[in-house]
Tab-separated table of C-alpha atoms and ligand atoms in Angstrom:
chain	number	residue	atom	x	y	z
A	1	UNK	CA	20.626	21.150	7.787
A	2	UNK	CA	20.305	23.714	5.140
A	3	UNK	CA	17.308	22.655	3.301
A	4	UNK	CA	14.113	22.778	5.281
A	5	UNK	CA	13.089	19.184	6.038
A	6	UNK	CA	10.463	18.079	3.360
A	7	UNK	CA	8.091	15.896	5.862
A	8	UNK	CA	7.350	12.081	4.847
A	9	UNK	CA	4.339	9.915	5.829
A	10	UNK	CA	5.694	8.213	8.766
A	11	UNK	CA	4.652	4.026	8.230
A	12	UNK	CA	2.347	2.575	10.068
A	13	UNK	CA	3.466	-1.395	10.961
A	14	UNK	CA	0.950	-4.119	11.674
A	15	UNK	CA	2.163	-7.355	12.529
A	16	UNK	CA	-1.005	-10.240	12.862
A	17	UNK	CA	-0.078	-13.950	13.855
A	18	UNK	CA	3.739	-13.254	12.443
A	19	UNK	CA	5.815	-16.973	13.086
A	20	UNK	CA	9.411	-17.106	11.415
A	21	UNK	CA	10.927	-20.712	11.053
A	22	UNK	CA	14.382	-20.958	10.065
A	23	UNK	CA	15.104	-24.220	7.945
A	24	UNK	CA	17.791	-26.315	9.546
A	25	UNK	CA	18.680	-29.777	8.936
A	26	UNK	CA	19.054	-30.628	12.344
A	27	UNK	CA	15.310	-29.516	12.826
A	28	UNK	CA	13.565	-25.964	12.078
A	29	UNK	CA	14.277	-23.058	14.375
A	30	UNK	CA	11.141	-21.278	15.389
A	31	UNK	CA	12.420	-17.940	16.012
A	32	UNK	CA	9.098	-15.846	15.787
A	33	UNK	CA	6.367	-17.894	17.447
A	34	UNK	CA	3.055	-15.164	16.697
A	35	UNK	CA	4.366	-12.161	16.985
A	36	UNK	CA	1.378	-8.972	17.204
A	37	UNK	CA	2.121	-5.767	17.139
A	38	UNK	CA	0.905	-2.805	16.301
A	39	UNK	CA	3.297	0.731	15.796
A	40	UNK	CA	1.149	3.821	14.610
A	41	UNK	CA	2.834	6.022	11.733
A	42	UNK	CA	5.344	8.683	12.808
A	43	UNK	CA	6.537	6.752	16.479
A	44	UNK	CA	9.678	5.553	18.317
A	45	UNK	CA	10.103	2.496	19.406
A	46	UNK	CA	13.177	0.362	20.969
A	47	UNK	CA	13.065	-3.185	20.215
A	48	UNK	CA	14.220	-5.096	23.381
A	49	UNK	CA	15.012	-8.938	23.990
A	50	UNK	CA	17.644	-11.335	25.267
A	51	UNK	CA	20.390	-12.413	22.717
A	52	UNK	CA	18.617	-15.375	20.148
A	53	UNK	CA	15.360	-13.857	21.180
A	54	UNK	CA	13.964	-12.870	17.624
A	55	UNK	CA	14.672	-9.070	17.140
A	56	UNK	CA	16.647	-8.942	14.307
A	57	UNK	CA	14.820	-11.457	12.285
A	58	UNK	CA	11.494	-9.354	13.089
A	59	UNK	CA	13.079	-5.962	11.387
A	60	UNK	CA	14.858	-8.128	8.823
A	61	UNK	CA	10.665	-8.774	7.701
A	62	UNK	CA	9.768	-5.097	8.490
A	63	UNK	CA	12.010	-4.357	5.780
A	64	UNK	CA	10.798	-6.777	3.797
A	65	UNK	CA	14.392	-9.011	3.785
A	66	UNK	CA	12.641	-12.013	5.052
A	67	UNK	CA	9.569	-13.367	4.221
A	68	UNK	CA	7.291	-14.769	7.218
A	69	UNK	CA	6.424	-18.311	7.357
A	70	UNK	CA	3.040	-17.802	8.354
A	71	UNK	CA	1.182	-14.639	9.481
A	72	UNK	CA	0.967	-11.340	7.685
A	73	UNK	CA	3.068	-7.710	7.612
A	74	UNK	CA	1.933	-4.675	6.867
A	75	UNK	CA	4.098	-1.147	6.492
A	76	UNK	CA	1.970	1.694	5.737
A	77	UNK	CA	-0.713	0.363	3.045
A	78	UNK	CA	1.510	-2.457	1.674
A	79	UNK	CA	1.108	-5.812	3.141
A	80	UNK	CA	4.670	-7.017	2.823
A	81	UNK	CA	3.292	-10.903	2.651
A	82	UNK	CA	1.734	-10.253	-1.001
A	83	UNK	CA	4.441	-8.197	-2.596
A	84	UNK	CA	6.265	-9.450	-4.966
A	85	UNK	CA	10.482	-9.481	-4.775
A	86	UNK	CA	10.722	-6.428	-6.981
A	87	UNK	CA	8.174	-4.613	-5.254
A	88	UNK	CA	10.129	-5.749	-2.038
A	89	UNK	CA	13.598	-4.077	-3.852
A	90	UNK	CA	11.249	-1.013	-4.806
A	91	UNK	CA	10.167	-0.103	-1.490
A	92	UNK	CA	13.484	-0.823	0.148
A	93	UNK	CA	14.997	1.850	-2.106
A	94	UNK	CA	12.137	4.207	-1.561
A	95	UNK	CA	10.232	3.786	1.768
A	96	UNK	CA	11.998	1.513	4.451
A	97	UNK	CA	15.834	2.270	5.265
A	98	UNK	CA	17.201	-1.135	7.324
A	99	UNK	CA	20.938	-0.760	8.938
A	100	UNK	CA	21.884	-4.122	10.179
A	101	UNK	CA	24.436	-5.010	12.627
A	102	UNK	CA	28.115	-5.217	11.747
A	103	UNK	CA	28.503	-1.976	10.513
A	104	UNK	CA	30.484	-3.175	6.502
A	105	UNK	CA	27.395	-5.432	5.628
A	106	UNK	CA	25.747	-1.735	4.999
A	107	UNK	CA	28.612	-0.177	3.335
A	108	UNK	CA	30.852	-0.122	0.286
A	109	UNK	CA	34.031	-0.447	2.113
A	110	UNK	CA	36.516	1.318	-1.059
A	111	UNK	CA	34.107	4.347	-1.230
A	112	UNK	CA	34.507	7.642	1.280
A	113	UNK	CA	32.140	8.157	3.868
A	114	UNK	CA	30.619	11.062	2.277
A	115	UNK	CA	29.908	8.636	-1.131
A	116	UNK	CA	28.659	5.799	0.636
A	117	UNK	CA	25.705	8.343	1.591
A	118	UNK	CA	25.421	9.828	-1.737
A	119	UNK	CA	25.076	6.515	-3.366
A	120	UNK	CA	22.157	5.751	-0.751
A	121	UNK	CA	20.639	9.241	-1.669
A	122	UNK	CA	21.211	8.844	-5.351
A	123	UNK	CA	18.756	6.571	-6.323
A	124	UNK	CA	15.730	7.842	-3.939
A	125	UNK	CA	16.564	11.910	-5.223
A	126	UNK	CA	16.053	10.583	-8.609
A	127	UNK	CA	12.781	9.008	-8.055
A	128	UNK	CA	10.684	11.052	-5.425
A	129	UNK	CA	12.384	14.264	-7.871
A	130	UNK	CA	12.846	16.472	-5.164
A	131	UNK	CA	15.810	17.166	-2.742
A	132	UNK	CA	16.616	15.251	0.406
A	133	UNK	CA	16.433	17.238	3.602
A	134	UNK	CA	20.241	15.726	4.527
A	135	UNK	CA	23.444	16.460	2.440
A	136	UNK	CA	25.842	13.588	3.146
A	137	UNK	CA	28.583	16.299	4.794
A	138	UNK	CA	25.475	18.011	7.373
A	139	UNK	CA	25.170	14.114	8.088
A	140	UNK	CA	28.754	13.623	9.011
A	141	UNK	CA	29.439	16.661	10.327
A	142	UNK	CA	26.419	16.017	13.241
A	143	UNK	CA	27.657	12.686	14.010
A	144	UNK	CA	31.163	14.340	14.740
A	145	UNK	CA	33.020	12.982	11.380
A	146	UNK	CA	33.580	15.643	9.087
A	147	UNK	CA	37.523	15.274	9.521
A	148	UNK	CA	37.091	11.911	8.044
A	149	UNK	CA	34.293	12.560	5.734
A	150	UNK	CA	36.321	11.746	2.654
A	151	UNK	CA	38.387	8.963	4.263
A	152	UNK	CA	37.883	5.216	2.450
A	153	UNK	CA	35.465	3.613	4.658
A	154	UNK	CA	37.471	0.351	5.308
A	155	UNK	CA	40.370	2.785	6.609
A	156	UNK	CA	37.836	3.859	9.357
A	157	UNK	CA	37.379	2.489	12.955
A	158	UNK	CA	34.609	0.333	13.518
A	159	UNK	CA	32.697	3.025	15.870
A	160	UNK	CA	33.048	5.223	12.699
A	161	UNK	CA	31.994	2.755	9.977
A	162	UNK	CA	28.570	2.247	12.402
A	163	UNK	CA	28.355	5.927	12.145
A	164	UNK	CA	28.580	6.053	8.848
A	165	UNK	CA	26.450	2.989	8.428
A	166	UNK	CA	23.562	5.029	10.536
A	167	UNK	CA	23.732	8.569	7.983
A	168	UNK	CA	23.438	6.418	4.688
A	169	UNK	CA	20.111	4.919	6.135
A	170	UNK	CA	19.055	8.269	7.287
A	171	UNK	CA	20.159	9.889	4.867
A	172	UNK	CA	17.080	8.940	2.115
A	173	UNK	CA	14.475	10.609	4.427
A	174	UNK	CA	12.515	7.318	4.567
A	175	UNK	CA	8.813	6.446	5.945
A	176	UNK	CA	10.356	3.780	7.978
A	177	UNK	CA	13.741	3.498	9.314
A	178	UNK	CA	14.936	0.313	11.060
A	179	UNK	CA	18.420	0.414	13.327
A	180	UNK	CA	20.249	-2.890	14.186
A	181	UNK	CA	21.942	-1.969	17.224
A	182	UNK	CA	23.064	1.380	16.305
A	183	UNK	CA	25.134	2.251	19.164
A	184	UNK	CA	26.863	-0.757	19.858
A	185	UNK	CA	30.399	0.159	18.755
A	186	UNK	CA	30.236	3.804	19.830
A	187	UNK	CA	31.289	5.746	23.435
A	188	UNK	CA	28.880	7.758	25.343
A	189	UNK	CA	29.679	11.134	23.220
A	190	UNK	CA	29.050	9.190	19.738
A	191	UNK	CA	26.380	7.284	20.896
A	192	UNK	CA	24.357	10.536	22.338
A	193	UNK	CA	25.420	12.280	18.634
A	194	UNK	CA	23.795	9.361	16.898
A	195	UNK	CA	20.278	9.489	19.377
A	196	UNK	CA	19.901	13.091	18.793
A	197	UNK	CA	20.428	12.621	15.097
A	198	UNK	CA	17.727	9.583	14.515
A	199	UNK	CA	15.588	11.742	16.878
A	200	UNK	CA	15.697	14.548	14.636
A	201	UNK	CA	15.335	12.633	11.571
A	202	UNK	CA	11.736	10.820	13.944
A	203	UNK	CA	10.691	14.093	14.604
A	204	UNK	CA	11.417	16.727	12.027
A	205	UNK	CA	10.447	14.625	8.777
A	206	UNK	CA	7.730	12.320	10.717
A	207	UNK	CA	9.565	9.263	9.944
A	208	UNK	CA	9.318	5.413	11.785
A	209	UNK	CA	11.876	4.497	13.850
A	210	UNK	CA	12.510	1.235	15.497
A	211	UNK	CA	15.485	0.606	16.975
A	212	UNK	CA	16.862	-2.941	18.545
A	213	UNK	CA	19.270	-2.135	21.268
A	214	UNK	CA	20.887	-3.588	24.228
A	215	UNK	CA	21.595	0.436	25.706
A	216	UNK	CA	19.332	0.920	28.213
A	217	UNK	CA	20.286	4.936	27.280
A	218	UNK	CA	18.690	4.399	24.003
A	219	UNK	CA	15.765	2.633	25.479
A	220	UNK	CA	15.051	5.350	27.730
A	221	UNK	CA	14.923	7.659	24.822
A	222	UNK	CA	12.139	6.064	22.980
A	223	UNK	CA	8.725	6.933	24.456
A	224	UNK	CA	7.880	3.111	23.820
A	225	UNK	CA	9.487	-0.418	23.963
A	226	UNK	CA	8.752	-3.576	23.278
A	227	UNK	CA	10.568	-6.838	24.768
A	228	UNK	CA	10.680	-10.246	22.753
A	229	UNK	CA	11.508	-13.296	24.954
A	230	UNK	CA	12.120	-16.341	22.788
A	231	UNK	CA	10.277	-15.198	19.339
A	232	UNK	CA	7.061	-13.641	21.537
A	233	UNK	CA	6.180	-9.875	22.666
A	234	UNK	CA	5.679	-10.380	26.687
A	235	UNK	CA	6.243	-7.297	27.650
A	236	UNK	CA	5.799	-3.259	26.617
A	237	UNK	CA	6.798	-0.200	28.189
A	238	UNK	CA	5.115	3.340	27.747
A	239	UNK	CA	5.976	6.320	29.718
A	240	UNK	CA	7.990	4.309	32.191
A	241	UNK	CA	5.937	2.201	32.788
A	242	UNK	CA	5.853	-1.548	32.721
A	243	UNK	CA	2.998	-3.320	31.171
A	244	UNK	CA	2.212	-7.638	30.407
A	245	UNK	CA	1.103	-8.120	26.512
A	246	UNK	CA	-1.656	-10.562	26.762
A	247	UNK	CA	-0.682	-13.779	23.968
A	248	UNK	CA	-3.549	-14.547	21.798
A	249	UNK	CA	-3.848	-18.069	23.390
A	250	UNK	CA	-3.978	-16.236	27.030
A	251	UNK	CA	-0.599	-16.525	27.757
A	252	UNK	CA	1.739	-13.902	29.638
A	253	UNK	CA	5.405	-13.796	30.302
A	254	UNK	CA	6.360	-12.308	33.542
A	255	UNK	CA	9.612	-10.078	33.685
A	256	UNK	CA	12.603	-11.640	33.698
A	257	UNK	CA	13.546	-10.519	37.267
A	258	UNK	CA	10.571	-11.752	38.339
A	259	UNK	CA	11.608	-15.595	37.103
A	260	UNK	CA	13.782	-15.221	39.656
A	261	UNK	CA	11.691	-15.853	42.768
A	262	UNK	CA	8.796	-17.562	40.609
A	263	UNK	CA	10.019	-19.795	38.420
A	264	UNK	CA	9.084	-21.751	35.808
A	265	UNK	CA	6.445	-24.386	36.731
A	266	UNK	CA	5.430	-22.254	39.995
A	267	UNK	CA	1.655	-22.867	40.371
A	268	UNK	CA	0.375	-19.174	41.166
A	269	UNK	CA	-3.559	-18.922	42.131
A	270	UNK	CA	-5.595	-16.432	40.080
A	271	UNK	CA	-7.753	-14.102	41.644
A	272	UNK	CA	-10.343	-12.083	39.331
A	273	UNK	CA	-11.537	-8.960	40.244
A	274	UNK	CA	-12.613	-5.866	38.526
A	275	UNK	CA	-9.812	-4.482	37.591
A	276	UNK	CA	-7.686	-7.305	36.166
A	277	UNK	CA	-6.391	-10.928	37.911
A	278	UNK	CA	-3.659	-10.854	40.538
A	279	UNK	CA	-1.611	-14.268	39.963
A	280	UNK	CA	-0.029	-15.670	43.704
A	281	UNK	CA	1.984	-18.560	44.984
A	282	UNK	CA	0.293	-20.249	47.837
A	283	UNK	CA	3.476	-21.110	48.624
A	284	UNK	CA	4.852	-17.516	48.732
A	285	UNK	CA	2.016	-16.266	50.552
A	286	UNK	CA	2.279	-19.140	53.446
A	287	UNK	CA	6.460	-18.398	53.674
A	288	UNK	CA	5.098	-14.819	54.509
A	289	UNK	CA	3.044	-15.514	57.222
B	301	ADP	P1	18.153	-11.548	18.120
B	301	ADP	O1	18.219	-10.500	17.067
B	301	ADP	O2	17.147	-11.248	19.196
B	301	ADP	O3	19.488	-11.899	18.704
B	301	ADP	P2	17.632	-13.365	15.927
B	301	ADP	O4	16.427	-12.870	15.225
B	301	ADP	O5	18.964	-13.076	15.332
B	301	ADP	O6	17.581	-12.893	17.459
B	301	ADP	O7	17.528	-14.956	16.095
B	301	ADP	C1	16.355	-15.603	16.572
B	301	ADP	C2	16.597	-17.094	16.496
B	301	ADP	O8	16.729	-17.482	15.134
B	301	ADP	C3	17.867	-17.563	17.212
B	301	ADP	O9	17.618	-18.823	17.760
B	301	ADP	C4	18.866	-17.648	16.087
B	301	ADP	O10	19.868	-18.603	16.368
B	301	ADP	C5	18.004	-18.103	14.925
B	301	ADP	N1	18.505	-17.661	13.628
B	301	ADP	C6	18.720	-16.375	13.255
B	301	ADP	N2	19.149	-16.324	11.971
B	301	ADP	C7	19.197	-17.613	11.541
B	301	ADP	C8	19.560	-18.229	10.300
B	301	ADP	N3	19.938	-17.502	9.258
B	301	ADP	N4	19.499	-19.578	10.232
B	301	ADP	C9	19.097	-20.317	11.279
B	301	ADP	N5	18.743	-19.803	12.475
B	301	ADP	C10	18.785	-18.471	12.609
């Protein structure tokens, strides 16, 4: 980077009571059933969760794509729920960069790489009136593409396009990026350019970064992730460690290894004590004996 990094505010997200339906003929599908959550300005996160399990409709109303069907979202000080659809199209040009899965939906596939990120940039430069910290070439170059910075996109391979996909939403410095995926068409080498280049963007410039992803890799890299099983948080991890999220109506999904041996329907017997409830299967406990 040539330019020093010009910090942003990093935003804050607040999710309260968030429940996504889906119309369908055949019946509604629920695919956020209450989601809470809480991400403080300026942190990583990896979004985890089984295929069908809510993810990408969750980021698709972080960036204010979606609207909920009940519940409320906040980024930073605007509550997403009241804006109106031009204040929506405002802030997704100036605040909240999304990059959704199948690398072409984010891209204008008869433009080079290298314009594809200048038309992302061109818009934002205009309005905050001062320069981006990113040039569209540093971008490329970083991610290992300069030979093919001023190749037509829909020329390049899909591993590329992603690549290319990931520096355009970079690229505007924004308060709050969102990655679909980001590293599911690339090898190890790509994959490890494109973590230590949203890293740099989290760190040096402050911004949000949440980032759905299957690769446990870019998991581990986050110092926090959160799991959604069937449209619900169950599960967080911080440091390495695991942690339960405690539902507002008391419930609490156990890990999914743990279904397992205790399956749905198991009665388990809760015993209170001062530091939390341990929850055990008679049954277990007797086989043990
Ligand atoms: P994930 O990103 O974890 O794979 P999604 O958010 O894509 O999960 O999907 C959650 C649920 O919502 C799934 O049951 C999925 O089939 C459903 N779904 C997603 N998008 C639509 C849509 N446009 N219309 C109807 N159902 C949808």
């Amino acid at each position: 980077m040539t330019q020093a990094p010009a910090a942003v505010r990093g935003a804050a997200i607040h999710c309260d009571a968030v429940v996504h339906l889906y119309p369908n003929a055949g019946g509604d599908v629920v695919a956020l059933r209450g989601v809470d959550l809480d991400v403080e300005g300026g942190t990583a996160i990896a979004l985890l969760g089984p295929s069908g399990s809510g993810k990408s409709t969750l980021l698709a109303l972080l960036a204010g794509l979606l609207r909920p069907s009940s519940g409320h979202v906040l980024v930073g000080s605007h509550d997403l729920t009241r804006c109106s659809n031009r204040q929506l199209l405002e802030l997704r040009g100036n605040e909240i960069s999304l990059m959704v899965q199948e690398p072409m939906r984010n891209l204008l596939g008869f433009a080079t790489a290298v314009q594809n990120i200048e038309f992302a940039q061109r818009g934002v430069r205009r309005r905050r009136r001062q320069p981006l910290p990113f040039g569209p070439e540093q971008l490329l170059e970083r991610l290992g593409m300069a030979e093919v910075a001023h190749d037509t996109v829909a020329q390049l391979s899909g591993g590329e396009q992603q690549r290319v996909a990931i520096a355009a939403a970079a690229a505007v410095a924004p308060s709050l990026l969102l990655l679909d995926e980001p590293t599911s068409e690339l090898d190890r080498i790509s994959r490890d350019r494109v973590l230590e280049l949203v890293l740099t963007v989290h760190r040096e410039l402050g911004t949000t970064l949440v980032v759905v992803t299957h690769d446990p890799a870019v998991a581990s890299a986050m110092p926090r992730s959160v799991s959604i099983r069937d449209g619900r948080i169950g599960a967080e991890g911080r440091s390495g460690e695991e942690y339960a999220v405690v539902g507002r109506d008391g419930s609490v999904q156990l890990p999914s290894d743990v279904l397992g041996w205790i399956p749905a329907g198991t009665l388990l017997r809760v015993h209170r004590h001062s530091a939390g409830v341990d929850l055990r299967s008679p049954e277990l406990e007797s086989d043990g004996d």
